[in-house]
Amino acid sequence: MSDAVIAAPAAPAAPAAPVAPAAPAAPAVAPDAAGVPARPVSSDGRVADATASAPDRLAALLEHFRVRTKLFHTGPLCGVTTFAAQPGRGFLHVLREGEMEVTHQEPDGRMRRTVVDRPSLVFYPRPLEHAFHNAPTDDSDFACAAVDFEGGATHPLVRTLPSLVVLPLDAVGTLAPALELLFAEVDDVGCGSRLVADRLFEVVLIRLLRWILDNSGDLDLPPGLLLGLGDERLTATLVALHENPGAPWTLERMARTAGLSRSAFAERFRATVGQPPNDYLIEWRLTLAQQRLRAGASVQSVAVDLGYASVSAFSRVFSQRLGCSPRRWLAGAAAA
């Protein structure tokens, strides 16, 4: 994916809200047979608004595939500073003061240059060598952390994020408290300060991801998971898939969770996420399967937990998508 320089869109003035008549009592919502909440249906047969509740769009992703940050630099940087690419590692930089030019090489060989002229977050989610070009002054001030995504390139968020995100600090109001604590720790070092700074960088990262999700419709993002999680209808289904991957999902059940007809859901999912719903489900299950196999789970337990009727059914899908059986893949992963 290309890099993205993200700035907060201007917020239009909100029109006065019309006075709405009192709404009738909402019908009770019970989980379906798979344990997944279905959308309530009113007495006239209409599906209730899928945005009535706000599911946590990040929790399941970050619980299954954890992200760890580690502070490695605070203070000024002068001249040219290069950050080497390392497998499975990204970088989150906070420019507190000063300005700079950021460069990295695109896949086609072109050198991409981005000017950062005010305090900003500079986020490289994937391994990509990049350099900061700073004037040799005492005004520049940075806090830099390495970001290790569990699963590396297979991490669902890593696959969908742009290669570079630059976001002015004043664009995200919820960053201020975390940044204030972070700067206090790096400015006044005490016992455990580095550990506290590591955790606070995780808070900053999660709030950055939350902002991207909340503003995905205003950003120039390609079809993918981020756009899907930012879609008011698809969010409920994607979160349910992430939280209950082993449920007996069908297109009808996914559509019902989103509060849409099957055809409208399938079309909207493909256009927004970039692939059919069933393909996304298979990809999510196999991503989880690889993680669990690496952690020592048996092929049989993984097959059962992820909703496959038998080990052979799971192995067949695994081989079709990844080119080898689960056991052969695990042997190759262990040897790597």
Coordinates of C-alpha atoms in Angstrom, one line a residue:
M1 CA 0.0 0.0 0.0
S2 CA 1.1 3.6 -0.6
D3 CA 1.9 5.8 2.4
A4 CA -0.7 8.2 3.8
V5 CA -0.2 11.6 5.3
I6 CA -3.3 11.9 7.4
A7 CA -4.7 15.2 8.7
A8 CA -7.8 15.6 10.7
P9 CA -10.7 16.7 8.4
A10 CA -12.4 20.0 9.2
A11 CA -15.5 19.4 11.2
P12 CA -18.6 21.0 9.7
A13 CA -21.0 22.9 11.9
A14 CA -23.6 20.5 13.2
P15 CA -27.2 21.4 12.2
A16 CA -29.8 21.7 14.9
A17 CA -31.3 18.3 15.6
P18 CA -35.0 18.0 14.9
V19 CA -37.2 17.0 17.8
A20 CA -38.1 13.3 17.2
P21 CA -41.2 11.6 18.5
A22 CA -40.8 9.3 21.4
A23 CA -39.5 5.9 20.1
P24 CA -41.3 2.7 21.0
A25 CA -39.6 0.3 23.3
A26 CA -36.9 -1.7 21.6
P27 CA -37.5 -5.4 21.3
A28 CA -35.3 -7.8 23.3
V29 CA -32.3 -9.2 21.4
A30 CA -31.2 -12.7 22.0
P31 CA -28.2 -14.5 20.6
D32 CA -28.8 -16.9 17.7
A33 CA -27.9 -20.5 17.8
A34 CA -24.2 -19.7 17.3
G35 CA -24.2 -17.4 20.3
V36 CA -23.9 -14.3 18.1
P37 CA -26.4 -11.5 18.8
A38 CA -28.9 -11.1 16.0
R39 CA -30.3 -7.7 15.0
P40 CA -33.7 -7.1 16.5
V41 CA -36.7 -7.0 14.1
S42 CA -39.6 -4.7 14.7
S43 CA -43.3 -5.7 14.5
D44 CA -43.5 -4.5 10.9
G45 CA -40.6 -6.7 9.8
R46 CA -37.9 -4.0 9.6
V47 CA -34.4 -4.8 10.9
A48 CA -33.4 -2.5 13.7
D49 CA -30.5 -0.1 13.2
A50 CA -27.2 -2.0 13.4
T51 CA -25.4 1.1 14.8
A52 CA -27.6 1.2 17.9
S53 CA -24.8 -0.4 19.9
A54 CA -21.1 0.2 19.6
P55 CA -19.1 -3.0 19.5
D56 CA -15.4 -2.9 20.4
R57 CA -13.7 -3.0 17.0
L58 CA -10.1 -3.4 18.3
A59 CA -10.3 -5.6 21.4
A60 CA -10.6 -9.0 19.7
L61 CA -7.9 -8.2 17.2
L62 CA -5.4 -7.0 19.8
E63 CA -6.3 -9.8 22.2
H64 CA -5.6 -12.5 19.5
F65 CA -2.6 -10.6 18.1
R66 CA -0.9 -8.5 20.7
V67 CA 1.1 -5.4 20.0
R68 CA 4.1 -4.4 22.1
T69 CA 6.0 -1.1 22.0
K70 CA 9.5 -0.4 23.4
L71 CA 11.0 3.1 23.9
F72 CA 14.5 3.3 22.4
H73 CA 15.2 7.1 22.0
T74 CA 14.2 10.4 23.5
G75 CA 15.7 13.8 22.8
P76 CA 17.0 15.6 19.7
L77 CA 18.1 14.0 16.4
C78 CA 20.4 16.0 14.1
G79 CA 21.4 15.5 10.5
V80 CA 20.2 12.2 8.9
T81 CA 19.0 9.3 11.1
T82 CA 18.2 6.0 9.5
F83 CA 16.0 3.4 11.0
A84 CA 16.7 -0.1 9.6
A85 CA 13.9 -2.5 8.7
Q86 CA 13.6 -5.6 11.0
P87 CA 11.2 -8.5 10.5
G88 CA 7.9 -8.1 12.3
R89 CA 8.8 -4.6 13.6
G90 CA 7.3 -1.2 13.0
F91 CA 8.1 2.2 14.4
L92 CA 6.1 4.8 16.2
H93 CA 7.8 8.2 16.5
V94 CA 6.6 11.3 18.2
L95 CA 8.0 14.6 17.0
R96 CA 7.5 16.9 19.9
E97 CA 9.2 20.0 18.5
G98 CA 10.9 21.0 15.3
E99 CA 10.4 19.9 11.7
M100 CA 11.9 17.4 9.4
E101 CA 11.7 15.5 6.1
V102 CA 11.0 11.8 6.2
T103 CA 12.1 9.5 3.4
H104 CA 11.7 5.9 2.4
Q105 CA 11.9 3.9 -0.8
E106 CA 8.7 2.7 -2.4
P107 CA 8.4 -0.8 -3.8
D108 CA 8.9 0.6 -7.3
G109 CA 12.2 2.1 -6.3
R110 CA 11.1 5.7 -6.1
M111 CA 12.2 7.7 -3.0
R112 CA 9.2 9.1 -1.2
R113 CA 9.7 12.4 0.7
T114 CA 7.3 13.7 3.3
V115 CA 7.7 17.0 5.1
V116 CA 6.6 17.1 8.7
D117 CA 6.5 20.8 9.9
R118 CA 4.6 20.5 13.2
P119 CA 4.4 18.2 16.2
S120 CA 3.2 14.8 14.8
L121 CA 3.0 11.1 15.1
V122 CA 5.0 9.3 12.5
F123 CA 3.9 5.6 12.3
Y124 CA 5.5 2.9 10.2
P125 CA 3.4 -0.2 10.9
R126 CA 5.5 -2.6 8.7
P127 CA 9.3 -3.2 8.4
L128 CA 10.5 -0.4 6.1
E129 CA 13.8 1.4 6.3
H130 CA 13.3 5.1 6.6
A131 CA 15.3 8.2 7.4
F132 CA 14.7 11.5 9.2
H133 CA 16.5 14.6 7.8
N134 CA 16.7 17.2 10.5
A135 CA 18.4 20.6 10.6
P136 CA 21.2 20.6 13.2
T137 CA 19.4 22.6 15.8
D138 CA 18.6 22.1 19.5
D139 CA 14.9 22.6 18.8
S140 CA 14.1 19.1 17.6
D141 CA 12.8 16.7 20.2
F142 CA 11.6 13.1 19.6
A143 CA 10.4 10.1 21.5
C144 CA 10.7 6.9 19.4
A145 CA 9.5 3.4 20.0
A146 CA 9.8 0.1 18.2
V147 CA 6.4 -1.6 17.6
D148 CA 6.4 -5.5 17.5
F149 CA 3.2 -7.0 16.1
E150 CA 2.5 -10.6 17.1
G151 CA 2.3 -12.6 13.9
G152 CA 4.4 -10.0 12.0
A153 CA 3.2 -9.5 8.4
T154 CA 0.1 -11.7 9.1
H155 CA -1.2 -9.4 11.8
P156 CA -4.6 -8.3 10.5
L157 CA -4.0 -4.6 11.2
V158 CA -0.5 -4.7 9.7
R159 CA -1.9 -6.1 6.5
T160 CA -4.5 -3.2 6.1
L161 CA -2.6 -0.2 7.4
P162 CA -0.9 2.2 5.0
S163 CA 2.9 1.9 4.9
L164 CA 3.2 5.4 6.6
V165 CA 0.8 7.4 8.7
V166 CA 1.7 11.0 9.7
L167 CA -0.8 12.6 12.0
P168 CA -0.5 16.0 13.7
L169 CA -0.7 15.7 17.5
D170 CA -3.5 18.3 17.7
A171 CA -5.7 16.3 15.3
V172 CA -6.5 13.7 18.0
G173 CA -7.8 15.3 21.2
T174 CA -7.7 12.0 23.1
L175 CA -3.9 11.7 22.6
A176 CA -3.2 14.7 24.9
P177 CA -3.5 12.9 28.3
A178 CA -1.4 9.9 27.2
L179 CA 1.2 12.1 25.6
E180 CA 1.4 14.3 28.7
L181 CA 2.1 11.3 30.9
L182 CA 4.5 9.9 28.3
F183 CA 6.5 13.2 28.1
A184 CA 6.5 13.4 31.9
E185 CA 8.1 9.9 32.1
V186 CA 10.8 10.6 29.5
D187 CA 11.6 14.1 30.9
D188 CA 11.8 13.1 34.6
V189 CA 13.4 9.7 34.6
G190 CA 12.7 7.6 37.7
C191 CA 12.5 4.0 38.8
G192 CA 10.5 2.1 36.2
S193 CA 10.2 5.1 33.8
R194 CA 11.1 3.1 30.7
L195 CA 8.6 0.4 31.5
V196 CA 5.9 3.0 32.0
A197 CA 6.9 4.7 28.8
D198 CA 6.6 1.4 26.9
R199 CA 3.0 1.0 28.2
L200 CA 2.1 4.6 27.4
F201 CA 3.3 4.2 23.9
E202 CA 0.9 1.3 23.6
V203 CA -1.9 3.6 24.7
V204 CA -0.8 6.2 22.1
L205 CA -0.8 3.5 19.4
I206 CA -4.3 2.2 20.3
R207 CA -5.7 5.7 20.4
L208 CA -4.1 6.4 17.0
L209 CA -5.8 3.2 15.6
R210 CA -9.1 4.2 17.2
W211 CA -8.9 7.6 15.5
I212 CA -8.2 6.0 12.1
L213 CA -11.2 3.8 12.5
D214 CA -13.4 6.7 13.6
N215 CA -12.3 8.7 10.6
S216 CA -11.8 6.0 8.0
G217 CA -14.6 7.3 5.7
D218 CA -12.7 10.7 5.4
L219 CA -9.3 9.1 4.7
D220 CA -8.0 7.9 1.4
L221 CA -7.8 4.2 2.4
P222 CA -8.1 1.3 0.0
P223 CA -10.7 -1.4 0.6
G224 CA -9.7 -3.5 3.6
L225 CA -10.3 -4.3 7.2
L226 CA -9.9 -0.7 8.4
L227 CA -12.7 0.5 6.0
G228 CA -14.8 -2.4 7.1
L229 CA -14.5 -1.7 10.8
G230 CA -15.3 1.9 10.0
D231 CA -18.5 1.0 8.2
E232 CA -21.6 1.4 10.4
R233 CA -23.2 -1.8 9.1
L234 CA -20.3 -4.1 8.6
T235 CA -18.7 -3.4 12.0
A236 CA -21.1 -5.7 13.9
T237 CA -20.4 -8.6 11.6
L238 CA -16.6 -8.2 11.5
V239 CA -16.5 -7.9 15.3
A240 CA -18.6 -11.0 15.7
L241 CA -16.4 -12.9 13.2
H242 CA -13.3 -11.9 15.2
E243 CA -14.9 -12.8 18.6
N244 CA -16.6 -16.0 17.4
P245 CA -14.5 -17.5 14.5
G246 CA -15.7 -21.0 15.3
A247 CA -19.4 -20.3 15.0
P248 CA -21.3 -21.9 12.1
W249 CA -21.3 -18.8 10.0
T250 CA -23.4 -18.6 6.8
L251 CA -24.0 -15.6 4.6
E252 CA -27.5 -15.3 6.0
R253 CA -26.2 -15.2 9.6
M254 CA -23.5 -12.6 8.7
A255 CA -26.1 -10.4 6.9
R256 CA -28.5 -10.6 9.7
T257 CA -25.9 -9.5 12.2
A258 CA -25.2 -6.5 10.0
G259 CA -29.0 -5.8 9.7
L260 CA -28.9 -6.2 5.9
S261 CA -30.3 -8.5 3.2
R262 CA -27.9 -11.2 2.0
S263 CA -27.4 -9.5 -1.4
A264 CA -26.9 -6.0 0.0
F265 CA -24.5 -7.4 2.7
A266 CA -22.4 -9.4 0.2
E267 CA -22.1 -6.4 -2.2
R268 CA -21.3 -4.0 0.5
F269 CA -18.7 -6.3 2.2
R270 CA -16.9 -7.0 -1.1
A271 CA -16.8 -3.3 -2.0
T272 CA -15.6 -2.2 1.4
V273 CA -13.4 -5.0 2.7
G274 CA -12.1 -6.0 -0.8
Q275 CA -13.1 -9.7 -0.7
P276 CA -16.3 -11.8 -0.3
P277 CA -17.4 -12.4 3.3
N278 CA -16.7 -16.1 3.2
D279 CA -13.2 -15.5 1.9
Y280 CA -12.5 -13.1 4.8
L281 CA -13.8 -15.6 7.3
I282 CA -11.5 -18.3 5.9
E283 CA -8.6 -16.0 6.0
W284 CA -9.3 -14.9 9.6
R285 CA -9.7 -18.6 10.7
L286 CA -6.4 -19.6 9.0
T287 CA -4.6 -16.6 10.5
L288 CA -5.7 -17.8 13.9
A289 CA -4.9 -21.4 13.1
Q290 CA -1.3 -20.5 12.2
Q291 CA -0.9 -18.6 15.5
R292 CA -2.3 -21.4 17.6
L293 CA -0.2 -24.1 15.8
R294 CA 2.9 -22.0 16.5
A295 CA 1.8 -21.9 20.2
G296 CA 1.7 -25.7 20.4
A297 CA -2.0 -26.5 19.9
S298 CA -2.8 -29.7 18.1
V299 CA -4.2 -29.8 14.6
Q300 CA -7.4 -31.5 15.9
S301 CA -8.1 -28.9 18.6
V302 CA -7.5 -26.0 16.2
A303 CA -9.9 -27.6 13.7
V304 CA -12.6 -28.0 16.3
D305 CA -12.1 -24.5 17.8
L306 CA -12.3 -22.8 14.4
G307 CA -15.6 -24.5 13.4
Y308 CA -14.4 -27.2 11.0
A309 CA -16.4 -30.5 11.0
S310 CA -13.2 -32.6 11.0
V311 CA -9.5 -32.5 10.8
S312 CA -9.6 -33.5 7.2
A313 CA -11.9 -30.6 6.3
F314 CA -9.6 -28.2 8.1
S315 CA -6.5 -29.6 6.5
R316 CA -8.1 -29.4 3.0
V317 CA -8.9 -25.7 3.4
F318 CA -5.5 -25.0 4.9
S319 CA -3.7 -26.8 2.0
Q320 CA -5.8 -25.0 -0.6
R321 CA -5.0 -21.6 0.8
L322 CA -1.4 -22.0 2.1
G323 CA -0.1 -24.7 -0.3
C324 CA 0.7 -27.4 2.2
S325 CA -0.8 -29.4 5.1
P326 CA -0.9 -27.9 8.6
R327 CA 1.7 -30.3 9.9
R328 CA 4.1 -29.6 7.0
W329 CA 3.5 -25.9 7.4
L330 CA 4.3 -26.1 11.1
A331 CA 7.5 -28.1 10.4
G332 CA 8.6 -25.3 8.0
A333 CA 7.7 -22.6 10.5
A334 CA 9.7 -24.3 13.2
A335 CA 12.7 -24.6 10.9
A336 CA 12.6 -21.0 9.8

